[in-house]
Tab-separated table of C-alpha atoms in Angstrom:
chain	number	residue	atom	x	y	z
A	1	UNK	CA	-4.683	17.051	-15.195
A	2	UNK	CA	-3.545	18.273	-11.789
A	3	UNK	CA	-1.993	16.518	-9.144
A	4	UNK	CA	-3.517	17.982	-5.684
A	5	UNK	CA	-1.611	17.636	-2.312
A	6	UNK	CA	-2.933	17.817	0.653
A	7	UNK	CA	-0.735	18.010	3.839
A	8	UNK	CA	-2.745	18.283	7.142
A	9	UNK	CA	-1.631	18.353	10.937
A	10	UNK	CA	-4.474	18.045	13.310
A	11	UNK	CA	-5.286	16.756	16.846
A	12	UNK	CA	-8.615	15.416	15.581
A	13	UNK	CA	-9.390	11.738	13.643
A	14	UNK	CA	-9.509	11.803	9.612
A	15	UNK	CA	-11.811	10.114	7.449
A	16	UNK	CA	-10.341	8.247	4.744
A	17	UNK	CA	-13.585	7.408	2.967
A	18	UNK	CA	-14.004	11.396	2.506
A	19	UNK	CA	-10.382	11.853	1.822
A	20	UNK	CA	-10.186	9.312	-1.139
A	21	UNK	CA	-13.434	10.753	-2.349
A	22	UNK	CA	-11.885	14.427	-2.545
A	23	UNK	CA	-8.902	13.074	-4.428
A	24	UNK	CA	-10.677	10.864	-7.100
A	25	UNK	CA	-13.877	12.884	-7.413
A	26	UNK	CA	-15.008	13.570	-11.009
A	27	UNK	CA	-11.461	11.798	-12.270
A	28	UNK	CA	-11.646	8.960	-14.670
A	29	UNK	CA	-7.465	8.910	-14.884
A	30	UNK	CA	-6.822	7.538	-12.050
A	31	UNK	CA	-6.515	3.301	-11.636
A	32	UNK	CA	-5.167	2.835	-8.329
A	33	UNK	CA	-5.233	4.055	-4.902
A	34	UNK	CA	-3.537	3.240	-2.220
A	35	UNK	CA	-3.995	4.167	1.703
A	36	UNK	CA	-2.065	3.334	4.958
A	37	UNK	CA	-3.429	4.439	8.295
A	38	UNK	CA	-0.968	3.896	11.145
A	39	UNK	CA	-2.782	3.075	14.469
A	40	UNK	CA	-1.737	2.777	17.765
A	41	UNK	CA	-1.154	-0.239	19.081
A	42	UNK	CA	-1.555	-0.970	23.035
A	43	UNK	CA	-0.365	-4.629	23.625
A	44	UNK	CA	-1.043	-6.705	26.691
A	45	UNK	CA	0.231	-7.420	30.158
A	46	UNK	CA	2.294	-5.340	31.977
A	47	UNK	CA	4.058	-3.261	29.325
A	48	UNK	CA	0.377	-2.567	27.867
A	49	UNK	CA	0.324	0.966	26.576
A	50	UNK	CA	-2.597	3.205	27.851
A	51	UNK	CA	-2.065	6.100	25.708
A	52	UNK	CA	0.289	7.845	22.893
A	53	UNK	CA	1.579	11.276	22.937
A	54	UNK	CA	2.470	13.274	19.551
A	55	UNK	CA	5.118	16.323	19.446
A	56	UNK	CA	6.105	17.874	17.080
A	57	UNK	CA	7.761	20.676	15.132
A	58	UNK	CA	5.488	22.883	14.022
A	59	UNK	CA	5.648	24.778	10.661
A	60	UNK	CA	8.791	22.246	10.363
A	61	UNK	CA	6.491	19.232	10.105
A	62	UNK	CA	4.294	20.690	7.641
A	63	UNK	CA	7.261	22.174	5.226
A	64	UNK	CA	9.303	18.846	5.183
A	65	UNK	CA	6.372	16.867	4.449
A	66	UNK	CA	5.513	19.065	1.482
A	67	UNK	CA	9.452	18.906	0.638
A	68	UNK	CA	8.821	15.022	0.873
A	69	UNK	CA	5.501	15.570	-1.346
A	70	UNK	CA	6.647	17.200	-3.851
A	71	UNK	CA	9.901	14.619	-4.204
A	72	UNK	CA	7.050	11.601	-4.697
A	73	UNK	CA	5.193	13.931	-7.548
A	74	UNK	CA	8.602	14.088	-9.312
A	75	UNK	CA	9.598	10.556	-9.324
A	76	UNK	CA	6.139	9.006	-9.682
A	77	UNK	CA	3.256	9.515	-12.141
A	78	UNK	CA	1.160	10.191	-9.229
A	79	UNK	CA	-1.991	11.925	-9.693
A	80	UNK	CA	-2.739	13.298	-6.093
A	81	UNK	CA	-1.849	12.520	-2.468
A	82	UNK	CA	-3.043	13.378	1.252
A	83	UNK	CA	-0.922	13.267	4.264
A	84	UNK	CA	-3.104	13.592	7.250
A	85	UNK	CA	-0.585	13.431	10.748
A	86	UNK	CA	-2.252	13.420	14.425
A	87	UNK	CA	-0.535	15.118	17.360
A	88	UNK	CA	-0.892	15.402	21.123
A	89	UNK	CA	-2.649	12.569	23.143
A	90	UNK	CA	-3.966	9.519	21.472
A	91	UNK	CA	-5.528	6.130	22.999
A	92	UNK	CA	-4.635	2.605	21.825
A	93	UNK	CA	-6.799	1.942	18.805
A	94	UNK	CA	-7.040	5.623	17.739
A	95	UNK	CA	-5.278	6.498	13.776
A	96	UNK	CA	-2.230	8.135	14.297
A	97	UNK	CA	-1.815	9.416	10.477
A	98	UNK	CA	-2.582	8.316	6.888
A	99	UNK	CA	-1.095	8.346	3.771
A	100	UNK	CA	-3.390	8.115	0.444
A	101	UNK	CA	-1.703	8.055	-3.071
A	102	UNK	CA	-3.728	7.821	-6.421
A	103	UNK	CA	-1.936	7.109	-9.889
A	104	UNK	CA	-2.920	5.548	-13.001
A	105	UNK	CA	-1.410	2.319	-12.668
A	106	UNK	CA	-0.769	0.629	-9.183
A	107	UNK	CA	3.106	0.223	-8.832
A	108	UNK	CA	3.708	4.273	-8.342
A	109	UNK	CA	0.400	4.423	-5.659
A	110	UNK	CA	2.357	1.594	-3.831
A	111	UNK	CA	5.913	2.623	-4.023
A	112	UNK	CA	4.951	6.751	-3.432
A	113	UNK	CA	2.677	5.801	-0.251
A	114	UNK	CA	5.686	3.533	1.209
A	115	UNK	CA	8.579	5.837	0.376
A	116	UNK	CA	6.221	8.421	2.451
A	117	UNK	CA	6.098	6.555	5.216
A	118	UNK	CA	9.523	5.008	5.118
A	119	UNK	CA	10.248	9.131	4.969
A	120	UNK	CA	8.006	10.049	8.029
A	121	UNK	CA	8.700	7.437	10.198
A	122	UNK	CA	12.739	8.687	10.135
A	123	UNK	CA	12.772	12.110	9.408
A	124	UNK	CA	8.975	14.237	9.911
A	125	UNK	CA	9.825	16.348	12.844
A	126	UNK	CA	7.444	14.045	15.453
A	127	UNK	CA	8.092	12.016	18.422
A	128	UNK	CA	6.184	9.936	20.322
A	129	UNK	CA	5.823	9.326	23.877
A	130	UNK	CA	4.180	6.030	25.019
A	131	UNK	CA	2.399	5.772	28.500
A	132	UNK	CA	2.599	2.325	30.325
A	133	UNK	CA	1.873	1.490	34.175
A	134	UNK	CA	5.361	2.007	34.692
A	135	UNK	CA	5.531	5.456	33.459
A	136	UNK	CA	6.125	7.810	30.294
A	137	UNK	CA	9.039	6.885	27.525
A	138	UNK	CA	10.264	8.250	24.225
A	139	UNK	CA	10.020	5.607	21.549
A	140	UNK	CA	13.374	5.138	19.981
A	141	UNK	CA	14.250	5.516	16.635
A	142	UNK	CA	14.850	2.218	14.494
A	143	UNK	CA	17.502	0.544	12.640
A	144	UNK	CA	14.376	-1.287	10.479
A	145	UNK	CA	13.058	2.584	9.640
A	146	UNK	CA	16.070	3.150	8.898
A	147	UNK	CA	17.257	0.574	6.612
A	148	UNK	CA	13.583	0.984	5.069
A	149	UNK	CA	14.108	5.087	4.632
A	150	UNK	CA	17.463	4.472	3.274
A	151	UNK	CA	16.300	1.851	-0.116
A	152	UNK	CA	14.620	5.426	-1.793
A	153	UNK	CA	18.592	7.215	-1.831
A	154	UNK	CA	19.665	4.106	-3.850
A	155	UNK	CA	19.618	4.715	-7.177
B	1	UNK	CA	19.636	33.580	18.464
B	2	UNK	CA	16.124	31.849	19.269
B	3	UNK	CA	16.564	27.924	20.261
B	4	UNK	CA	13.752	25.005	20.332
B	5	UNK	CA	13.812	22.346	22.412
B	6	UNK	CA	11.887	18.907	21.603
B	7	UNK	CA	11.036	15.480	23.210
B	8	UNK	CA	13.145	14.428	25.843
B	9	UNK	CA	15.878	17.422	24.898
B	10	UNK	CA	13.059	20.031	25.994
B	11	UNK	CA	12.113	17.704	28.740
B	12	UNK	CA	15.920	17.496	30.509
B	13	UNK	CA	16.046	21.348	29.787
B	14	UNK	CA	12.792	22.093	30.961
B	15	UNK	CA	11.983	24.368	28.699
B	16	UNK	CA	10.384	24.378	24.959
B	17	UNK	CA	12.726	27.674	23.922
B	18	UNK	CA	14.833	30.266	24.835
B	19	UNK	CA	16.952	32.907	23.282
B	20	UNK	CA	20.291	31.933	23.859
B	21	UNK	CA	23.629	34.804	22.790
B	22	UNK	CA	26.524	32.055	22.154
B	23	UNK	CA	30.074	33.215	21.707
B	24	UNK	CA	31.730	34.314	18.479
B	25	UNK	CA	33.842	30.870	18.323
B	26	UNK	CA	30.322	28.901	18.718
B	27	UNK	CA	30.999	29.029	14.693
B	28	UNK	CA	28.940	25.725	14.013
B	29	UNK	CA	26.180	23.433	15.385
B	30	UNK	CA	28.734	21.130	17.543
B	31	UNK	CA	30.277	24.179	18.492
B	32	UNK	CA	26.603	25.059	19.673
B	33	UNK	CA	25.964	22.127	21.428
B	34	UNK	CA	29.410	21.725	23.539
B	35	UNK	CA	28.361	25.601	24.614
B	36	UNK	CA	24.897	24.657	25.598
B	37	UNK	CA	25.755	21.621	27.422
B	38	UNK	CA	28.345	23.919	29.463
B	39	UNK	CA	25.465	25.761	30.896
B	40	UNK	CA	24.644	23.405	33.620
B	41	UNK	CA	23.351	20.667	34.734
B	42	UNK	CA	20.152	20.373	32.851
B	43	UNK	CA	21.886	21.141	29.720
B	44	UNK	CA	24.481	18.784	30.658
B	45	UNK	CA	22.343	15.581	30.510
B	46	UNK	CA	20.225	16.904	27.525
B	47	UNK	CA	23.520	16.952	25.564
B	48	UNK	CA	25.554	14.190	27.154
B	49	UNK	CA	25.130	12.424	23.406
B	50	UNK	CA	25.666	14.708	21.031
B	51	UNK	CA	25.929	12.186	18.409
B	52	UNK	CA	22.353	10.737	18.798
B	53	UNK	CA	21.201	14.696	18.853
B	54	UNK	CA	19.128	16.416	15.945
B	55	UNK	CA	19.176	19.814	14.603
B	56	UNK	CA	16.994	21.842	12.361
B	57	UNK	CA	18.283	25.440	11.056
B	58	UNK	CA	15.508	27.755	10.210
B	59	UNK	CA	13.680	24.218	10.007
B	60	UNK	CA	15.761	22.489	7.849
B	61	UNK	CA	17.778	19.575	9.091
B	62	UNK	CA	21.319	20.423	9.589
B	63	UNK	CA	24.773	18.347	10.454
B	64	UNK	CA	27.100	18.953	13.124
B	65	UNK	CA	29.621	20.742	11.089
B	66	UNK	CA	26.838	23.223	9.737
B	67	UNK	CA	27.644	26.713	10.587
B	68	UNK	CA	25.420	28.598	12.220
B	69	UNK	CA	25.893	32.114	11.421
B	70	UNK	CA	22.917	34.134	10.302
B	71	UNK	CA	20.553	31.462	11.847
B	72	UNK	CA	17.340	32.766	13.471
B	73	UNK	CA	15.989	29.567	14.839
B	74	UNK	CA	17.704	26.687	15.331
B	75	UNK	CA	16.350	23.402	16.891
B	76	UNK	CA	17.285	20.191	19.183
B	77	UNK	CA	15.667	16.694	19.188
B	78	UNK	CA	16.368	13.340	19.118
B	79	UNK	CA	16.082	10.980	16.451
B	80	UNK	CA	12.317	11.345	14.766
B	81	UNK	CA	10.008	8.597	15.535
B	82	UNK	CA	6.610	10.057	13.755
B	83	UNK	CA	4.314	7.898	11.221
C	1	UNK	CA	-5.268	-13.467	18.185
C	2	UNK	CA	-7.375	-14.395	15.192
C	3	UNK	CA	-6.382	-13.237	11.968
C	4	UNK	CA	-10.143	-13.126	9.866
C	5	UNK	CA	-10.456	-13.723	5.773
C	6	UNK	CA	-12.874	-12.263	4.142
C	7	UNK	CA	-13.266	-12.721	0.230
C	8	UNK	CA	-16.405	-11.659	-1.580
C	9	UNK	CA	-16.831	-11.225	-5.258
C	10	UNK	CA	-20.358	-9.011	-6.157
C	11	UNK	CA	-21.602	-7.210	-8.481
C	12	UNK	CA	-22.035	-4.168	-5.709
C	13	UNK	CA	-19.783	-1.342	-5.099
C	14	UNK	CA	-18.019	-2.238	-1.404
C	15	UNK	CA	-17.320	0.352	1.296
C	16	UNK	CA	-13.675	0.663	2.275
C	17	UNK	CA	-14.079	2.239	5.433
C	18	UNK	CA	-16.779	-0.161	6.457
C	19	UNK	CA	-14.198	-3.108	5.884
C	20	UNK	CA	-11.996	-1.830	7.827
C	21	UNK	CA	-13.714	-1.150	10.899
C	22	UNK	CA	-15.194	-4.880	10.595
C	23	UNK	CA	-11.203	-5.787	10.422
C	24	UNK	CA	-10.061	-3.400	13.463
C	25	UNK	CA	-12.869	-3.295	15.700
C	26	UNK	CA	-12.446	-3.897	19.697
C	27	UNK	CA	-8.567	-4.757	18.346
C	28	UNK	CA	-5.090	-3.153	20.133
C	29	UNK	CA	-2.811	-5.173	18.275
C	30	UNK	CA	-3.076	-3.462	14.870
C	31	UNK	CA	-0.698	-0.690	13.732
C	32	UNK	CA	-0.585	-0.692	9.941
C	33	UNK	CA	-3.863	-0.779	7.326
C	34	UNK	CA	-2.983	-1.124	4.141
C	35	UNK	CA	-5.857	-0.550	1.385
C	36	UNK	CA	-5.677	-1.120	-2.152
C	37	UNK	CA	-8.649	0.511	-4.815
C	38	UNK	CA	-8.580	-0.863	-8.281
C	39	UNK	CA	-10.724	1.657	-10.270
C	40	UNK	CA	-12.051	1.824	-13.870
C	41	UNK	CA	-10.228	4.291	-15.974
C	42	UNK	CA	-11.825	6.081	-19.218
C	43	UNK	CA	-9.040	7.772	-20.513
C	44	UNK	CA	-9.937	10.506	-23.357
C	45	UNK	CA	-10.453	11.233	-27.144
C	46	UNK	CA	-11.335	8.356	-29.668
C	47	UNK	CA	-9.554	5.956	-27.556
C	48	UNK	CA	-11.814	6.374	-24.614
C	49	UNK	CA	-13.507	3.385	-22.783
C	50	UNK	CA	-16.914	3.972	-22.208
C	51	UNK	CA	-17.325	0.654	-19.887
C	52	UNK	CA	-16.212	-1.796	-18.032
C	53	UNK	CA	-17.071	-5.633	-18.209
C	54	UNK	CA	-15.664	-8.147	-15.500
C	55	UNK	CA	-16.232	-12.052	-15.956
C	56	UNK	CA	-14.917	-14.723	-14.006
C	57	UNK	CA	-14.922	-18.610	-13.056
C	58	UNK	CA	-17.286	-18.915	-10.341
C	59	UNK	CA	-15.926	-21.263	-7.740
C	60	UNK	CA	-12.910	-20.995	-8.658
C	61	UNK	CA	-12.206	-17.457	-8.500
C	62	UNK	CA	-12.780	-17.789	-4.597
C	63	UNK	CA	-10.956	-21.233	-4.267
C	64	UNK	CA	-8.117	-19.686	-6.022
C	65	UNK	CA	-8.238	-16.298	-3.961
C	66	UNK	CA	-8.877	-18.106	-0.616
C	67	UNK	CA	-5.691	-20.236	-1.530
C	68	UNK	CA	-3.531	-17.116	-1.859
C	69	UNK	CA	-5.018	-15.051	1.157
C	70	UNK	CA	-3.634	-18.070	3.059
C	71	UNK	CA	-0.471	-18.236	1.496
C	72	UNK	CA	-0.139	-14.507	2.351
C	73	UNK	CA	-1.021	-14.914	5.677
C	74	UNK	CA	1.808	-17.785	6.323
C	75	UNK	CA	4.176	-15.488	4.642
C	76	UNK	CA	3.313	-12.021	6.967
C	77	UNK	CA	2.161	-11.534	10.377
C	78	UNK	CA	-1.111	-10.012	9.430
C	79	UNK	CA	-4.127	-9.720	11.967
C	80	UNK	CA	-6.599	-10.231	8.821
C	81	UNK	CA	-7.614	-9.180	5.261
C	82	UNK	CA	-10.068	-8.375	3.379
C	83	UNK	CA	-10.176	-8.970	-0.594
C	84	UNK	CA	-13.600	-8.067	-2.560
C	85	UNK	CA	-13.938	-8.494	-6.581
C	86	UNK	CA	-16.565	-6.871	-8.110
C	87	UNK	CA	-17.576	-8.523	-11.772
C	88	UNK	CA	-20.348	-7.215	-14.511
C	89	UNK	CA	-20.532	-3.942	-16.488
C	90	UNK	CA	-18.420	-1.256	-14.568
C	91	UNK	CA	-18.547	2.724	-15.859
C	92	UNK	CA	-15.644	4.596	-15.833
C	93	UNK	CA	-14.256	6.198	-12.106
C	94	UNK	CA	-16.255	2.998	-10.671
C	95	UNK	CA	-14.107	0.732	-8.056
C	96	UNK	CA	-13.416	-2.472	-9.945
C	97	UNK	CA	-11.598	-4.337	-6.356
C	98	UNK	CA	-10.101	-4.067	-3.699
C	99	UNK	CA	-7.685	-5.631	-1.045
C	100	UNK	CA	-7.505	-4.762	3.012
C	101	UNK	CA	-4.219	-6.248	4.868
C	102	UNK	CA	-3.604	-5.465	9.343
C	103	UNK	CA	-0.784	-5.864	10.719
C	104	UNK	CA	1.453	-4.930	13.582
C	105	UNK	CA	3.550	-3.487	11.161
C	106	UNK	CA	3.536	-1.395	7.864
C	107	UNK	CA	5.835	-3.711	6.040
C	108	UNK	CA	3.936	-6.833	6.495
C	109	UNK	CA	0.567	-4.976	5.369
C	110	UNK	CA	2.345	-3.191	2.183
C	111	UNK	CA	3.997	-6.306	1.168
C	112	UNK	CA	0.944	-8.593	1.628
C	113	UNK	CA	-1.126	-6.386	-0.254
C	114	UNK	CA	1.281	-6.224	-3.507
C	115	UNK	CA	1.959	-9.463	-3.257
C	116	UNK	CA	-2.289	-10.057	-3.412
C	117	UNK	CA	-2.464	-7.584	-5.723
C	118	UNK	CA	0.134	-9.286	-8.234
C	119	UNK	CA	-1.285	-12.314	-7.726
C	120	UNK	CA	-4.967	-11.166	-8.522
C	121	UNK	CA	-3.376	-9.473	-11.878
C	122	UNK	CA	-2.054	-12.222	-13.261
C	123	UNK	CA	-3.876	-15.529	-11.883
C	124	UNK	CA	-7.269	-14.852	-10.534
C	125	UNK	CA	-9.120	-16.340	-13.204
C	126	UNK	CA	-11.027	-12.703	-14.342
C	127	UNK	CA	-11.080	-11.382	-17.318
C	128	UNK	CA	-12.021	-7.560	-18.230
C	129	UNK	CA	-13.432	-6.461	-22.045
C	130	UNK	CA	-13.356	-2.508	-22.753
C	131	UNK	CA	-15.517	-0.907	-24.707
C	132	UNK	CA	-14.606	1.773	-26.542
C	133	UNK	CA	-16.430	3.646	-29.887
C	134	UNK	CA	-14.693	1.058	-32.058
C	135	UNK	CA	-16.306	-1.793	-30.193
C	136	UNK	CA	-15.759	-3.950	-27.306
C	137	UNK	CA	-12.250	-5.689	-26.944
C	138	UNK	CA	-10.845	-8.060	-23.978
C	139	UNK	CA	-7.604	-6.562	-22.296
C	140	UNK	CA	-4.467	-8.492	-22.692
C	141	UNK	CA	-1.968	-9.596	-19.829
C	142	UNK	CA	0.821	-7.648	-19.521
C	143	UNK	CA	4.402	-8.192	-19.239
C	144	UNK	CA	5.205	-5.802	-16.060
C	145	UNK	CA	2.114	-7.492	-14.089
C	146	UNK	CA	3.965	-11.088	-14.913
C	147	UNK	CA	7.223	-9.926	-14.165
C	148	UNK	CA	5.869	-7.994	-10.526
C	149	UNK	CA	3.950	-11.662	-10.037
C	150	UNK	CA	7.399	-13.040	-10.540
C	151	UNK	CA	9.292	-11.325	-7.482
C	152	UNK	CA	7.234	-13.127	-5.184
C	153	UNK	CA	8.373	-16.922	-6.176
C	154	UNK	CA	12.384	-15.960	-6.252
C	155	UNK	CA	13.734	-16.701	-2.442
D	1	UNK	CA	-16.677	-34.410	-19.079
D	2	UNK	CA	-17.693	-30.795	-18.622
D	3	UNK	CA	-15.854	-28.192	-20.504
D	4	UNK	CA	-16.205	-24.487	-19.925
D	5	UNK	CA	-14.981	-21.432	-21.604
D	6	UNK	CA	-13.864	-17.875	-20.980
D	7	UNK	CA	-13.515	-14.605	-22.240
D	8	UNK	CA	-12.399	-14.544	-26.113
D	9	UNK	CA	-12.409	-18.488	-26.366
D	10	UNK	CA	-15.885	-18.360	-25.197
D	11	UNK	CA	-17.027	-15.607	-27.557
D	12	UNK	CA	-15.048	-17.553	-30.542
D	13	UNK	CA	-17.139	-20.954	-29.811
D	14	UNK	CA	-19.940	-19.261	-29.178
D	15	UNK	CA	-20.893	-20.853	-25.745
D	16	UNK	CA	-19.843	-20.748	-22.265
D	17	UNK	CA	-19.957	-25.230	-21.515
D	18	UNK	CA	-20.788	-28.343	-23.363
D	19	UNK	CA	-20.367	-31.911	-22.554
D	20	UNK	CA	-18.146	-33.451	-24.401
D	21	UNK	CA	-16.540	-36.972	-24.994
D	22	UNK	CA	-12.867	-36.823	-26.057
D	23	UNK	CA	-11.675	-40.043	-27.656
D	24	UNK	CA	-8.950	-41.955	-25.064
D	25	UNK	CA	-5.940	-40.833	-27.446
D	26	UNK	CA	-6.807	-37.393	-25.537
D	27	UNK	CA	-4.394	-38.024	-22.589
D	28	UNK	CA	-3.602	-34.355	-22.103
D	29	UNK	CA	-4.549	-30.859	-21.876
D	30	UNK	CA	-2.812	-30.242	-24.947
D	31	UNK	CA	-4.169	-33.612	-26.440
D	32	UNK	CA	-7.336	-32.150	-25.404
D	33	UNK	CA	-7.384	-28.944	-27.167
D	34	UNK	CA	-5.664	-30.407	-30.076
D	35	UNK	CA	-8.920	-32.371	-30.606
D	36	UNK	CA	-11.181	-29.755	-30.079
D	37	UNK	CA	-9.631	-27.611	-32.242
D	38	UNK	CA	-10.552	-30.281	-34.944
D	39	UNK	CA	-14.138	-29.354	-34.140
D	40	UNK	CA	-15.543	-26.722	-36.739
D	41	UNK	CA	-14.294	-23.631	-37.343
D	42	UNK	CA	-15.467	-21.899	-34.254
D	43	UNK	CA	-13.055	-24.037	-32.359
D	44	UNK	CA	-10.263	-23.845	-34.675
D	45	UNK	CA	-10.244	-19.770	-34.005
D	46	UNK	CA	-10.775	-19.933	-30.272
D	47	UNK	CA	-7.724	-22.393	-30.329
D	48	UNK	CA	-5.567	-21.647	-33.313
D	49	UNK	CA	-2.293	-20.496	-30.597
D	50	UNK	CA	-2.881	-22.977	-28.177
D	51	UNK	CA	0.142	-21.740	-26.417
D	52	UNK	CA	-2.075	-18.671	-24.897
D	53	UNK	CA	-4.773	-21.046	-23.690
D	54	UNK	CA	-4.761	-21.003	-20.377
D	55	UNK	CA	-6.281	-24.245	-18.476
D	56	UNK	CA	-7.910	-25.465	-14.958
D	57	UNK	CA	-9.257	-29.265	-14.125
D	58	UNK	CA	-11.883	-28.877	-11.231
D	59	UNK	CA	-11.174	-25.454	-10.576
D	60	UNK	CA	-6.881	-25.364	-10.179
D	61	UNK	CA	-4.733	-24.239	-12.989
D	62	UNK	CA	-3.191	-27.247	-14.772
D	63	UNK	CA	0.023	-26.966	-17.288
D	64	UNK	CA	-0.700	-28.312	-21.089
D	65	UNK	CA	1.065	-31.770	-20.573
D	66	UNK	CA	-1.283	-32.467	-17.139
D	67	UNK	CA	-2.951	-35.893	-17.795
D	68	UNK	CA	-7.315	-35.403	-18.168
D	69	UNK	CA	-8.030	-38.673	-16.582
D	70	UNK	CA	-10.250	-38.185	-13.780
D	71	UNK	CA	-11.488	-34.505	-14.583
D	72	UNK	CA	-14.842	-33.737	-14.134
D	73	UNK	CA	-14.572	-29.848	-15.530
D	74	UNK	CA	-11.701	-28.630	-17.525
D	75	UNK	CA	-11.589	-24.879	-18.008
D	76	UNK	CA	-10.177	-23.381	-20.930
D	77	UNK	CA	-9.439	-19.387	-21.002
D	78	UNK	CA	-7.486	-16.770	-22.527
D	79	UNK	CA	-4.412	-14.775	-19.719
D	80	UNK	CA	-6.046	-13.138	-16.727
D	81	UNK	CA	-6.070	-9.855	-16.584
D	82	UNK	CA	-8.162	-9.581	-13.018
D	83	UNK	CA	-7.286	-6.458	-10.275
């Protein structure tokens, strides 16, 4: 049977009830499915954050993630996955993005849906912005992403 | 040549994108940068790290020592921070 | 903050996405969700399973799950989780389980829910019976679920 | 003392508890099985590769040399295959 991606880029929420429905719908070969939303977080105090702000590339963002897609098809027996990715101005509490990967047997849903993340947290063409009291700031990259993005190119 | 700014690159510049006409001996994406950054002031802080700076070809993600002839569209950011 | 449990084993189908809004609600301090859906496959031709049938210990199926949510959440820095069982005569495409982990951060909430999910493979005391056109037969452990159960015990 | 059983050794004995009174020679979960084995024939099947049986005193999974003294319910079952 097919495999169906789904790549979307959006300023509204998803809904990952409907989403999961779409992909297992009228399927009786798929076992597992796994799903990640990443939320924004606002923490407390002084460097609370009040809001989120999503750039990025556009028509970049979309073709790498299909690039990325496509790799998790070939190296897992995956039998469809949805990439949903927010952008512009978000509030703590508000889904940022979601990842949902379906497969026969649970070990390729889990390792496809992290090596997606692992992929768009380091190289999807997005940035985010994070609003405090004390004004607007890039997030920076990190060395964790990196060290987590870097485990798939082992062999 | 068309060139995109992102993040806090497009921020220092002040500008999302521009059409830019480098010189024949801009040959690759360093080359690129170290003309940009000689544009002035604005430039100058966007590109006062080129080693922590990004770039896309035709959006596909490039290396310093990529050449950019025949490029239509080539893009600046710093590191991606999406998910 | 608190980090909630919540283990039920029913007969019912469960609702993902009402799960997690009972496990994020009114929070700011959650950036991952991790979900995991066990379904009921039917595969095809003679070999086809035409149902499902889950038993289990009652009493100690919770006692045994409630003792490895907690281990779980001493291991990552999750916010809560959610684990629900279902047991009794499933079809084919019909969720069979599934687990919820929040965190702060994706690897806590992917690792906590593989390291559940492992655990409810291989020592959850459930047992699952297929029925296929040749009769009903009970499904055997399986060497990869031991040997992913395994990965969590070595330091 | 309460036994239960699970799954294929429950089908093989043909019920899911009983009461039964093991003689004091039964010091162990093996001893224990060993001795219902001896049972009838239904209980010779459900146990005849002890090694797969699986077992739990008051509900937490016990090894086959863990002593029976004290045990109020002993399960016996076949692997888990649960998730």
């Amino acid at each position: 049977m097919s495999a169906p991606v789904t790549i979307r880029l959006q300023t509204s929420d998803f809904d990952v009830a409907a989403e999961t429905a779409a992909l297992t719908r009228g399927r009786t070969d798929i076992g597992a499915v796994v799903n990640f939303v990443g939320i924004c977080r606002g923490g407390e105090g002084e460097g609370a954050i009040s809001a989120l702000t999503l750039e990025h590339y556009p028509g970049m963002a979309e073709e790498e993630i299909a690039r990325h897609a496509n790799e998790a098809l070939a190296r897992w027996p995956l039998t469809g996955l949805t990439i949903i990715h927010r952008y512009g101005r978000l509030m703590p509490g508000e889904n940022i993005m979601m990842v949902l990967t379906a497969s026969a047997h649970r070990a390729a849903a889990f390792e496809a849906a992290q090596f997606l993340m692992d992929y768009l947290k380091t190289a999807a063409p997005f940035w985010k912005s994070e609003e405090r009291a004390s004004g607007a700031r890039w997030v920076e990259a990190t060395r964790e992403d990196d060290a987590a993005a870097a485990r798939w190119t082992k062999s | 040549m068309r060139v995109l700014y992102f993040a806090w690159v497009r921020e220092r510049i002040g500008k999302a994108e521009e059409s830019v006409e480098p010189p024949a001996s801009a040959a690759t994406v360093a080359d690129l940068i170290a003309w940009l950054a000689s544009r002035g002031e604005e430039y100058a802080h966007a590109f006062e790290k080129p080693g922590v700076i990004r770039a896309a070809i035709d959006k596909v993600h490039v290396k310093p020592e990529t050449a950019i002839r025949g490029a239509k569209e080539i893009a600046f950011f710093p590191p991606m921070t999406g998910g």
